[in-house]
Coordinates of C-alpha atoms and ligand atoms in Angstrom, one line a residue:
M74 CA 99.2 90.2 75.5
H75 CA 102.8 89.9 74.6
S76 CA 105.3 91.4 77.0
K77 CA 108.3 91.0 74.7
Q78 CA 107.1 93.4 72.0
P79 CA 109.0 96.7 71.9
I80 CA 106.5 99.2 73.1
S81 CA 105.9 102.2 70.9
L82 CA 106.1 105.1 73.4
I83 CA 105.0 107.5 70.7
S84 CA 101.4 106.1 70.4
A85 CA 101.1 105.9 74.2
F86 CA 102.1 109.7 74.2
L87 CA 99.7 110.5 71.4
C88 CA 96.9 109.3 73.6
L89 CA 98.1 111.7 76.1
C90 CA 98.2 114.5 73.7
S91 CA 94.8 113.9 72.3
T92 CA 93.1 114.3 75.7
T93 CA 92.2 117.8 76.1
S94 CA 89.9 117.8 79.1
P95 CA 91.7 120.2 81.5
N96 CA 89.8 119.5 84.6
L97 CA 90.1 115.8 85.1
P98 CA 89.1 114.7 88.6
F99 CA 92.0 113.3 90.6
L100 CA 91.1 110.8 93.1
S101 CA 93.3 109.8 95.9
K102 CA 94.2 106.1 96.2
H103 CA 92.8 106.0 99.6
S104 CA 89.5 107.7 98.8
S105 CA 86.4 105.5 98.2
F106 CA 86.7 105.9 94.5
Y107 CA 86.1 102.4 93.6
F108 CA 83.4 102.0 96.1
S109 CA 81.5 105.3 96.1
T110 CA 78.3 103.9 95.1
Q111 CA 76.5 104.5 98.4
S112 CA 75.8 107.9 99.7
H113 CA 73.8 109.3 102.5
S114 CA 71.1 110.4 100.3
H115 CA 70.8 106.8 98.9
I116 CA 69.4 104.7 101.7
P117 CA 67.5 101.6 100.8
S118 CA 64.2 101.0 102.4
I119 CA 64.2 99.2 105.6
I120 CA 63.1 95.6 105.6
S121 CA 61.9 95.5 109.4
P122 CA 58.4 96.7 109.7
P123 CA 58.3 100.5 110.1
T124 CA 57.7 101.8 113.5
P125 CA 56.2 105.2 114.2
K126 CA 59.1 107.6 114.7
S127 CA 58.9 109.6 117.9
P128 CA 59.8 113.3 117.7
T129 CA 63.0 112.7 119.7
L130 CA 64.1 110.0 117.2
K131 CA 63.4 112.3 114.3
R132 CA 65.4 115.0 116.0
C133 CA 68.4 112.6 116.7
I134 CA 68.3 111.4 113.1
A135 CA 68.2 115.1 111.7
L136 CA 71.2 115.9 114.0
L137 CA 73.1 112.9 112.9
Q138 CA 72.5 113.7 109.2
T139 CA 74.5 116.9 109.6
C140 CA 77.0 115.7 112.3
N141 CA 80.5 116.3 111.1
S142 CA 82.7 115.3 114.3
K143 CA 83.1 112.4 116.5
P144 CA 82.5 114.4 119.8
K145 CA 79.3 115.7 118.4
L146 CA 78.3 112.2 117.5
K147 CA 78.9 111.1 121.1
Q148 CA 76.8 114.0 122.4
I149 CA 73.9 112.9 120.1
H150 CA 74.1 109.4 121.2
A151 CA 74.2 110.5 124.8
F152 CA 71.2 112.8 124.2
S153 CA 69.2 109.9 122.6
I154 CA 69.8 107.7 125.6
R155 CA 68.8 110.4 128.1
N156 CA 65.6 111.0 126.1
G157 CA 64.6 107.3 125.9
V158 CA 65.5 106.3 122.3
P159 CA 67.1 102.9 122.7
L160 CA 70.1 102.0 120.6
S161 CA 68.2 98.6 119.8
N162 CA 65.9 100.8 117.7
P163 CA 67.0 99.8 114.2
D164 CA 66.6 103.4 112.8
M165 CA 68.6 105.1 115.5
G166 CA 71.2 102.3 115.3
K167 CA 71.4 102.5 111.5
H168 CA 72.0 106.3 111.5
L169 CA 74.5 106.2 114.3
I170 CA 76.6 103.6 112.8
F171 CA 76.4 105.2 109.2
S172 CA 77.6 108.6 110.8
L173 CA 80.4 107.0 112.7
V174 CA 81.7 105.0 109.8
S175 CA 81.5 108.1 107.6
L176 CA 83.7 109.8 110.3
S177 CA 86.1 106.8 110.0
G178 CA 85.3 104.9 113.1
P179 CA 86.6 103.7 115.5
M180 CA 85.1 100.4 114.4
S181 CA 85.0 99.0 118.0
Y182 CA 82.4 101.7 118.8
A183 CA 80.4 100.7 115.8
H184 CA 80.8 97.1 116.7
H185 CA 79.6 97.8 120.1
M186 CA 76.5 99.6 118.9
F187 CA 75.8 97.0 116.1
Y188 CA 75.3 94.1 118.4
Q189 CA 72.8 96.0 120.4
I190 CA 70.5 96.7 117.5
H191 CA 67.4 94.4 117.1
H192 CA 67.3 92.9 113.5
P193 CA 69.6 95.4 111.8
N194 CA 68.7 95.7 108.2
I195 CA 70.7 95.2 105.0
F196 CA 71.8 98.8 105.0
T197 CA 73.3 98.5 108.5
W198 CA 75.1 95.2 107.7
N199 CA 76.6 96.8 104.6
T200 CA 77.7 99.9 106.6
M201 CA 79.5 97.6 109.0
I202 CA 81.2 95.8 106.1
R203 CA 82.1 99.1 104.5
G204 CA 83.5 100.4 107.9
Y205 CA 85.8 97.5 108.3
A206 CA 86.8 97.5 104.5
E207 CA 87.9 101.1 104.9
S208 CA 89.6 100.6 108.3
E209 CA 93.2 99.3 109.1
N210 CA 92.0 96.0 110.0
P211 CA 89.5 94.7 107.4
Q212 CA 89.3 91.0 108.5
P213 CA 86.1 91.5 110.5
A214 CA 84.3 92.5 107.4
I215 CA 84.4 88.9 106.3
H216 CA 83.0 87.7 109.6
I217 CA 80.2 90.2 109.4
H218 CA 79.4 88.8 106.0
D219 CA 79.5 85.3 107.3
Q220 CA 77.1 86.2 110.1
M221 CA 74.9 88.0 107.8
R222 CA 74.5 84.8 105.7
I223 CA 73.9 82.8 108.8
S224 CA 71.2 85.3 109.7
S225 CA 69.6 84.7 106.3
I226 CA 69.8 88.4 105.3
Q227 CA 70.1 88.6 101.7
P228 CA 73.0 90.7 100.2
D229 CA 72.2 93.5 98.0
T230 CA 74.2 95.4 95.2
H231 CA 76.1 97.5 97.8
T232 CA 77.3 94.4 99.7
Y233 CA 79.9 93.1 97.3
P234 CA 82.0 96.2 96.4
F235 CA 82.6 96.8 100.2
L236 CA 83.3 93.1 100.9
L237 CA 85.6 92.7 97.9
K238 CA 87.5 95.7 98.8
A239 CA 88.2 94.2 102.3
V240 CA 89.2 90.9 100.7
A241 CA 91.5 92.8 98.2
K242 CA 93.1 94.6 101.1
L243 CA 93.7 91.3 103.0
M244 CA 94.9 89.7 99.7
A245 CA 92.7 86.7 100.6
V246 CA 92.7 84.9 97.3
K247 CA 90.7 81.9 98.5
E248 CA 88.0 84.0 100.2
G249 CA 87.8 86.1 97.1
G250 CA 87.3 83.1 94.8
K251 CA 84.4 82.1 97.1
I252 CA 82.8 85.5 97.1
H253 CA 83.2 85.7 93.3
S254 CA 81.2 82.3 93.0
Q255 CA 78.5 83.8 95.2
T256 CA 78.0 86.8 93.0
V257 CA 77.7 84.4 90.0
R258 CA 75.1 82.4 91.8
N259 CA 73.0 85.3 93.1
G260 CA 73.3 87.2 89.7
F261 CA 75.3 90.1 90.9
E262 CA 78.4 89.3 88.8
S263 CA 77.0 91.1 85.8
L264 CA 76.8 94.4 87.6
S265 CA 79.7 96.6 86.4
F266 CA 80.8 97.8 89.8
V267 CA 80.9 94.3 91.1
Q268 CA 83.1 93.3 88.0
N269 CA 85.3 96.4 88.8
S270 CA 85.6 95.3 92.4
L271 CA 86.5 91.8 91.3
I272 CA 89.2 93.2 88.8
H273 CA 90.7 95.3 91.6
L274 CA 90.5 92.1 93.9
Y275 CA 92.4 89.8 91.4
A276 CA 95.0 92.6 90.6
A277 CA 95.6 93.2 94.4
C278 CA 96.2 89.4 94.8
G279 CA 98.7 89.3 92.0
L280 CA 96.3 87.3 89.8
T281 CA 96.6 89.7 86.9
D282 CA 95.4 87.3 84.2
N283 CA 92.1 86.7 86.2
A284 CA 91.8 90.4 86.3
Y285 CA 92.4 90.7 82.6
K286 CA 89.9 87.8 81.9
M287 CA 87.2 89.6 83.8
F288 CA 88.1 92.9 82.0
E289 CA 87.8 91.3 78.6
S290 CA 84.4 89.8 79.3
M291 CA 83.1 93.3 80.2
T292 CA 81.1 95.7 78.0
P293 CA 80.7 98.6 78.5
R294 CA 84.1 99.4 80.3
D295 CA 84.1 102.6 82.2
L296 CA 87.1 104.6 83.6
V297 CA 87.1 102.6 86.7
T298 CA 87.5 99.3 84.8
W299 CA 90.4 100.6 82.7
N300 CA 92.0 102.0 85.8
S301 CA 91.6 98.8 87.6
V302 CA 93.1 96.5 85.0
I303 CA 96.0 98.9 84.0
N304 CA 96.8 99.4 87.5
G305 CA 96.8 95.6 87.9
F306 CA 99.5 95.2 85.4
A307 CA 101.4 98.1 86.7
I308 CA 101.6 96.9 90.3
N309 CA 102.4 93.3 89.3
G310 CA 105.5 93.9 87.2
R311 CA 104.0 94.0 83.8
P312 CA 104.5 97.5 82.8
N313 CA 104.4 96.7 79.0
E314 CA 100.8 95.4 79.2
A315 CA 99.9 98.4 81.3
L316 CA 101.1 100.9 78.5
T317 CA 99.6 98.7 75.8
L318 CA 96.1 98.9 77.6
F319 CA 96.7 102.7 78.1
R320 CA 97.1 103.1 74.4
Q321 CA 93.9 100.9 73.7
M322 CA 92.0 103.0 76.3
G323 CA 92.9 106.2 74.4
L324 CA 91.8 104.5 71.0
E325 CA 88.4 103.7 72.6
G326 CA 87.9 107.2 73.6
V327 CA 88.1 106.9 77.4
E328 CA 89.8 109.8 79.0
P329 CA 92.4 109.2 81.8
D330 CA 92.3 110.6 85.2
G331 CA 94.8 111.0 88.0
F332 CA 94.6 107.3 88.9
T333 CA 95.6 106.3 85.3
M334 CA 98.5 108.7 85.4
V335 CA 99.8 107.3 88.6
S336 CA 99.7 103.6 87.1
L337 CA 101.3 104.9 83.9
L338 CA 104.1 106.7 86.0
S339 CA 104.8 103.4 88.0
S340 CA 105.0 101.4 84.7
C341 CA 107.4 104.1 83.2
A342 CA 109.5 103.7 86.5
E343 CA 109.6 99.9 86.2
L344 CA 110.7 100.0 82.6
G345 CA 113.1 102.9 83.0
A346 CA 111.1 104.8 80.4
L347 CA 112.3 108.3 81.5
A348 CA 111.3 110.1 78.4
L349 CA 107.6 108.8 78.5
G350 CA 107.6 109.5 82.2
R351 CA 108.6 113.1 81.5
R352 CA 105.9 113.5 79.0
V353 CA 103.3 112.4 81.6
H354 CA 104.8 115.0 84.0
V355 CA 104.3 117.6 81.3
Y356 CA 100.9 116.4 80.9
L357 CA 100.1 116.5 84.4
M358 CA 101.2 120.1 84.6
K359 CA 99.1 120.9 81.6
V360 CA 96.0 119.6 83.2
G361 CA 96.7 121.1 86.6
L362 CA 97.5 117.9 88.5
S363 CA 101.3 118.2 89.0
G364 CA 100.5 119.9 92.4
N365 CA 98.7 116.8 93.5
L366 CA 100.2 114.9 96.3
H367 CA 99.9 111.4 94.8
A368 CA 101.1 112.6 91.5
G369 CA 103.9 114.3 93.0
N370 CA 104.9 111.1 95.0
A371 CA 104.6 109.0 91.8
L372 CA 106.9 111.5 90.0
I373 CA 109.6 111.3 92.8
D374 CA 109.4 107.5 92.5
L375 CA 109.6 107.7 88.7
Y376 CA 112.8 110.0 88.6
A377 CA 114.5 108.1 91.5
K378 CA 113.8 104.7 89.8
C379 CA 115.2 105.9 86.5
G380 CA 118.3 107.2 88.3
S381 CA 117.7 110.8 87.6
I382 CA 117.8 111.8 91.3
R383 CA 118.2 115.6 90.5
E384 CA 114.7 115.7 88.8
A385 CA 113.3 113.7 91.7
H386 CA 114.7 116.4 94.0
R387 CA 113.3 119.1 91.9
V388 CA 109.8 117.5 92.1
F389 CA 110.2 117.3 95.8
D390 CA 111.3 120.9 96.2
E391 CA 108.3 122.2 94.1
M392 CA 105.6 120.2 96.0
G393 CA 103.3 122.4 97.9
V394 CA 102.0 119.7 100.0
R395 CA 104.3 116.8 101.1
S396 CA 103.5 113.6 103.0
V397 CA 105.8 111.3 104.7
V398 CA 105.6 109.2 101.5
S399 CA 107.2 112.1 99.6
W400 CA 110.0 112.4 102.1
T401 CA 110.6 108.6 102.2
S402 CA 110.6 108.3 98.4
L403 CA 113.3 110.8 98.0
I404 CA 115.4 109.6 101.0
V405 CA 115.2 106.0 99.7
G406 CA 115.9 107.2 96.2
L407 CA 119.0 109.2 97.3
A408 CA 120.1 106.3 99.4
V409 CA 119.9 103.5 96.6
N410 CA 121.3 105.8 93.9
G411 CA 124.4 106.2 96.0
F412 CA 123.8 109.6 97.6
G413 CA 124.1 108.5 101.3
K414 CA 125.1 111.8 102.8
E415 CA 122.3 113.7 101.0
A416 CA 119.8 111.1 102.2
L417 CA 120.9 111.5 105.8
Q418 CA 120.9 115.4 105.5
L419 CA 117.3 115.2 104.3
F420 CA 116.4 112.9 107.1
G421 CA 117.8 115.5 109.4
V422 CA 115.4 118.0 107.9
L423 CA 112.5 115.8 108.2
E424 CA 113.4 115.4 112.0
R425 CA 113.8 119.1 112.4
E426 CA 110.3 119.7 111.0
R427 CA 109.0 117.2 113.5
L428 CA 107.6 114.9 110.9
M429 CA 107.1 111.3 111.8
P430 CA 109.2 108.9 109.7
S431 CA 107.9 105.5 108.7
E432 CA 109.6 102.1 108.8
I433 CA 110.4 102.5 105.1
T434 CA 112.0 105.9 105.7
F435 CA 114.4 104.0 108.0
I436 CA 115.3 101.5 105.4
G437 CA 116.6 104.4 103.4
V438 CA 118.4 105.9 106.4
L439 CA 120.1 102.5 107.2
Y440 CA 121.0 101.9 103.6
A441 CA 122.5 105.4 103.3
C442 CA 124.7 104.7 106.4
S443 CA 125.6 101.4 104.9
H444 CA 126.6 103.1 101.6
C445 CA 128.8 105.6 103.4
G446 CA 130.4 103.2 105.7
M447 CA 128.9 104.8 108.7
V448 CA 128.7 101.9 111.1
D449 CA 128.3 103.7 114.4
E450 CA 125.7 106.1 112.9
G451 CA 123.8 103.1 111.5
F452 CA 123.5 101.5 114.8
R453 CA 122.5 104.8 116.4
Y454 CA 119.7 105.2 113.9
F455 CA 118.6 101.5 114.4
K456 CA 118.4 102.2 118.1
R457 CA 116.7 105.5 117.8
M458 CA 114.2 103.9 115.3
R459 CA 112.7 101.7 118.1
E460 CA 113.3 104.0 121.2
E461 CA 112.3 107.4 119.8
Y462 CA 109.8 106.4 117.0
G463 CA 108.5 103.1 118.5
I464 CA 109.1 101.4 115.1
V465 CA 109.8 97.6 115.7
P466 CA 112.5 96.5 113.3
K467 CA 111.4 94.3 110.6
I468 CA 113.5 91.6 108.8
E469 CA 114.3 94.3 106.1
H470 CA 115.9 96.5 108.8
Y471 CA 118.0 93.6 110.1
G472 CA 119.0 93.0 106.4
C473 CA 120.2 96.6 106.2
M474 CA 122.3 96.2 109.4
V475 CA 124.0 92.9 107.9
D476 CA 124.7 94.9 104.8
L477 CA 126.2 97.9 106.7
L478 CA 128.6 95.5 108.6
G479 CA 129.4 93.4 105.6
R480 CA 130.2 96.5 103.5
A481 CA 132.5 97.8 106.2
G482 CA 134.2 94.5 106.0
L483 CA 133.0 93.3 109.4
V484 CA 131.9 89.9 108.3
E485 CA 132.2 88.2 111.7
E486 CA 130.3 91.0 113.4
A487 CA 127.6 90.6 110.7
H488 CA 127.4 86.9 111.5
D489 CA 127.2 87.7 115.3
F490 CA 124.5 90.1 114.5
I491 CA 122.4 87.6 112.7
T492 CA 122.6 85.1 115.6
K493 CA 121.1 87.6 117.9
I494 CA 118.0 88.5 115.6
T495 CA 114.9 87.7 117.4
L496 CA 113.2 86.9 114.0
E497 CA 113.8 84.1 112.0
P498 CA 116.6 85.2 109.5
N499 CA 115.2 84.9 105.8
A500 CA 117.2 84.0 102.6
V501 CA 117.9 87.8 102.0
I502 CA 119.8 88.1 105.2
W503 CA 122.0 85.0 104.5
R504 CA 122.5 86.0 101.0
T505 CA 123.6 89.5 102.1
L506 CA 126.2 87.7 104.3
L507 CA 127.3 85.5 101.6
G508 CA 127.7 88.4 99.3
A509 CA 129.9 90.1 102.1
C510 CA 131.9 86.9 102.4
A511 CA 132.6 86.8 98.7
I512 CA 133.7 90.3 98.6
N513 CA 135.8 90.1 101.8
G514 CA 137.1 86.6 101.1
H515 CA 135.7 84.9 104.0
V516 CA 135.2 81.1 103.0
A517 CA 134.3 79.7 106.4
L518 CA 131.3 82.0 107.1
G519 CA 130.5 81.9 103.4
E520 CA 129.8 78.2 103.7
V521 CA 127.7 78.8 106.9
A522 CA 125.5 81.3 104.9
R523 CA 125.3 78.8 101.9
A524 CA 124.1 76.1 104.2
H525 CA 121.3 78.2 105.4
L526 CA 120.5 79.2 101.8
A527 CA 120.4 75.6 100.6
R528 CA 117.6 75.0 103.1
L529 CA 115.8 78.3 102.6
D530 CA 116.0 78.9 98.9
P531 CA 117.8 76.0 97.2
K532 CA 117.4 77.0 93.6
H533 CA 118.5 80.6 93.5
C534 CA 121.2 80.8 90.9
G535 CA 122.7 84.0 92.3
D536 CA 123.9 82.1 95.4
Y537 CA 125.8 79.7 93.3
V538 CA 127.4 82.7 91.6
L539 CA 128.4 84.2 94.9
L540 CA 129.7 80.9 96.4
S541 CA 131.7 80.3 93.3
N542 CA 133.1 83.8 93.2
L543 CA 134.1 83.3 96.8
Y544 CA 136.1 80.1 96.0
A545 CA 137.6 81.7 93.1
S546 CA 138.8 84.7 95.1
E547 CA 140.7 82.1 97.2
G548 CA 141.9 80.3 94.2
R549 CA 139.9 77.0 95.2
W550 CA 139.3 75.9 91.6
L551 CA 138.2 72.4 92.6
D552 CA 135.5 73.9 94.8
V553 CA 134.6 76.2 92.1
H554 CA 134.1 73.2 89.7
R555 CA 132.1 71.4 92.5
V556 CA 129.6 74.2 92.7
R557 CA 129.2 74.2 88.9
K558 CA 128.5 70.5 89.0
T559 CA 126.0 70.8 91.9
M560 CA 124.3 73.5 90.0
L561 CA 123.9 71.2 86.9
R562 CA 122.9 68.3 89.0
E563 CA 120.2 70.2 91.0
G564 CA 118.9 71.7 87.7
V565 CA 119.3 75.2 88.9
K566 CA 118.0 77.4 86.0
K567 CA 119.8 80.6 85.2
A568 CA 117.3 83.4 84.7
P569 CA 117.8 84.7 81.3
G570 CA 119.5 88.1 81.6
H571 CA 117.9 91.1 79.7
S572 CA 118.4 94.8 79.7
L573 CA 116.0 97.6 78.8
L574 CA 117.0 100.8 77.3
E575 CA 114.8 103.8 76.2
V576 CA 115.9 105.4 72.9
G577 CA 113.8 107.4 70.4
N578 CA 110.4 106.9 72.0
C579 CA 110.9 103.1 72.3
V580 CA 112.0 100.8 75.1
H581 CA 114.5 98.4 73.5
E582 CA 115.1 95.0 75.0
F583 CA 118.5 93.3 74.7
V584 CA 119.2 89.7 75.5
M585 CA 122.5 88.0 75.2
G586 CA 123.3 86.4 71.8
D587 CA 120.1 87.8 70.3
R588 CA 120.6 89.0 66.9
S589 CA 117.1 90.1 66.2
H590 CA 117.7 93.8 66.7
P591 CA 117.6 95.6 63.2
Q592 CA 121.0 97.2 64.0
S593 CA 122.6 94.1 65.3
E594 CA 125.6 94.3 63.1
E595 CA 126.5 97.8 63.9
I596 CA 126.1 97.0 67.6
I597 CA 128.6 94.1 67.3
D598 CA 131.0 96.3 65.3
M599 CA 130.7 99.0 68.1
L600 CA 131.4 96.4 70.7
E601 CA 134.6 95.3 68.8
E602 CA 135.5 99.0 68.8
I603 CA 134.7 99.3 72.5
T604 CA 136.9 96.3 73.3
R605 CA 139.9 97.7 71.3
L606 CA 139.6 101.1 73.0
L607 CA 139.3 99.6 76.4
K608 CA 142.2 97.4 76.0
L609 CA 144.3 100.5 75.6
E610 CA 143.2 101.4 79.0
G611 CA 144.5 98.1 80.4
Y612 CA 141.2 96.3 80.2
V613 CA 141.5 92.4 80.1
P614 CA 138.2 90.8 79.3
R615 CA 137.1 88.0 81.5
T616 CA 135.3 86.0 79.1
S617 CA 137.6 83.1 78.4
N618 CA 138.4 81.7 81.7
V619 CA 135.1 80.0 82.8
L620 CA 136.8 78.6 85.9
A621 CA 137.5 82.1 87.2
D622 CA 133.9 83.1 87.6
I623 CA 130.4 81.7 87.2
E624 CA 128.2 84.5 86.0
E625 CA 124.5 84.6 86.5
E626 CA 124.5 84.5 82.7
E627 CA 127.4 82.8 80.9
K628 CA 129.1 83.8 77.8
E629 CA 129.2 80.9 75.2
N630 CA 132.1 82.7 73.4
A631 CA 133.8 86.0 73.2
L632 CA 131.2 87.5 71.0
S633 CA 128.2 86.6 73.2
Y634 CA 128.2 89.9 75.0
H635 CA 126.0 90.3 78.1
S636 CA 122.8 92.2 77.5
E637 CA 123.9 95.4 79.3
K638 CA 127.0 95.7 76.9
L639 CA 124.7 95.3 73.9
A640 CA 122.5 98.1 75.2
I641 CA 125.5 100.4 76.0
A642 CA 126.8 99.8 72.4
F643 CA 123.5 100.6 71.0
A644 CA 123.1 103.7 73.1
L645 CA 126.6 104.8 71.9
I646 CA 125.7 104.6 68.2
S647 CA 122.1 106.0 68.5
T648 CA 122.5 109.0 70.9
A649 CA 124.3 112.3 70.8
P650 CA 127.6 112.5 72.5
G651 CA 127.2 113.4 76.2
T652 CA 123.7 112.1 76.6
P653 CA 123.5 110.0 79.7
I654 CA 122.8 106.3 79.2
R655 CA 120.2 104.5 81.5
I656 CA 119.9 100.8 81.6
I657 CA 117.5 98.6 83.6
K658 CA 119.0 95.1 84.1
N659 CA 117.1 92.1 85.7
L660 CA 120.1 90.3 87.0
R661 CA 123.1 91.4 89.0
V662 CA 125.9 93.0 87.0
C663 CA 128.8 90.8 86.5
A664 CA 132.3 91.7 87.4
D665 CA 133.4 91.9 83.8
C666 CA 130.5 94.1 82.7
H667 CA 131.0 96.4 85.8
L668 CA 134.7 96.9 85.0
A669 CA 134.1 97.4 81.4
T670 CA 131.3 100.0 82.1
K671 CA 133.4 101.9 84.3
L672 CA 136.1 102.2 81.6
I673 CA 133.4 103.1 78.9
S674 CA 132.1 106.0 81.1
K675 CA 135.7 107.3 81.0
V676 CA 136.8 106.6 77.5
F677 CA 133.5 107.7 75.8
D678 CA 132.8 110.5 78.4
R679 CA 129.3 109.4 79.2
E680 CA 127.3 109.0 82.4
I681 CA 126.0 105.5 82.6
V682 CA 123.3 104.6 85.1
V683 CA 122.6 100.9 85.5
R684 CA 119.8 99.7 87.7
D685 CA 120.5 96.0 88.4
R686 CA 118.6 93.5 90.6
S687 CA 119.6 94.9 93.7
R688 CA 121.1 98.5 93.3
F689 CA 122.0 101.4 91.2
H690 CA 125.3 101.9 89.6
H691 CA 126.1 105.4 88.6
F692 CA 129.3 105.1 86.3
R693 CA 131.1 108.4 85.7
D694 CA 134.7 109.1 84.6
G695 CA 136.0 105.7 85.3
S696 CA 134.3 104.9 88.7
C697 CA 131.0 103.6 90.1
S698 CA 128.8 105.0 92.8
C699 CA 128.6 101.6 94.3
K700 CA 132.3 101.7 95.2
D701 CA 132.7 98.3 93.8
Y702 CA 130.5 96.7 96.5
W703 CA 127.4 95.2 95.0
Ligands
ZN961 ZN1 128.1 90.8 82.4
ZN962 ZN1 128.8 99.7 90.6

């Protein structure tokens, strides 16, 4: 799998068109989709010797089999005790626990019952593992499995999917590896649903290559297999591979479902492949899935991450059913795209509708306050988050507050705030402060932040850039020089910068100095023309004075344009006038490119959206939505 290949979006889309089945099942991410192998009608035989069933026991079991609420279950439990059926009866215990788990717990009740059963059989052990795997706290599933082994109970085919689901939720890589070896030893590894669970586990733990290895060894591969591996690449930041596999899936005649579509949408969001994402949207409408909650949420996320917030808003408005995830996706989307006021207005509607915001909703709210320079409001929301909604602030919320103060120019207050945080401030917090110092020219606190960063994350090239910018802003050239020398001595590697741009059904990747693009010459000609026109607007390129600014990616000479400039030039020669230009950049945009892009948006009358490492820049008519703070 080669991630540098430009992806032909046409062929990915052709796969979409060739699928005609109109009624694809859509399975929610939280359903037992991967693990739905066990059902009430499929109860394995009991290992313990059969005991004659009393009429009361039979009646209780019959009642439990049709029981559909927890109060009813408690009534049946009480009825059984009153009529002399002990819980220690494995039959009674088995059905009680199964019904309880099917009604989603609570697991403490199931646990209490489980330990009263004499010799629970494998079905009951599996039910306990499943119950924990599907609960908020899956850890005890592993303990139950350990105890099962100590009690010499042999696992069966239903044990591993549940157990692996629990391990995947916990992202317990080591435990997962151990369980994988056990399945090899006891011969269960060859079962396709165990293999699917293993793919899911490795993907969830970020071990995408292990997941792919498992996938490659499998024949036949069912829809779950494809979904698991495609999702693995999509969630681990490898969208190219996800799209390539999606194409391969179509070629092998496997029809996608809602799960596949959600993975596809998240890959498009990562790559900024808006056109393909829009086609997935059309496809979802065609097969009647566009009203689905998960699909809707994935679409909001896609449009927001591609910087097309209007479309995100439209999806949100048209959703019949919305969850807090839908609200949060749009609030965060509005905030990071620079529409702070709109984000706060939407939060107001959410509160009026008496919905419960999540901790992520508040990230969006605080970010919106920061963007609008609303310091007092930001602190009010921060307080209300804890007092009204009982959300304990996480390090990310503190990070937003530091950003809020820094952006408002209150650098000392930001530092004071950090010293009062009860949690250990992480590198992101100190980096936010360093950024604020660089913009506001506060050398003393910048050095304090840098000292913490040297301890927490010494090889982060962006920090050297910020520090050097700080010294440069004060004209301290010797210090700038010292930073550069330290960087060389410490062997700090600059991440190679690249930009992605979707044009004509392909995502094009641009790297500085790379002349491999077929239209490379025209791009360079266009860049020279851009520079000429920009100079008429008073633009002075900041390419020659290396002392002025260490960039995250350096320019070797005046012709080595940064990747986003190559992408913009290509967009200008290959798209119709007035078409918005959308670029995804892996590093922070440098000052020179930021200034140039602002002017290009004015001179060429184009809306340019750049998503860089930390935020969105919407350039329009000579200014940027970030208000030059990034
Ligand atoms: Zn640049
Ligand atoms: Zn900007």
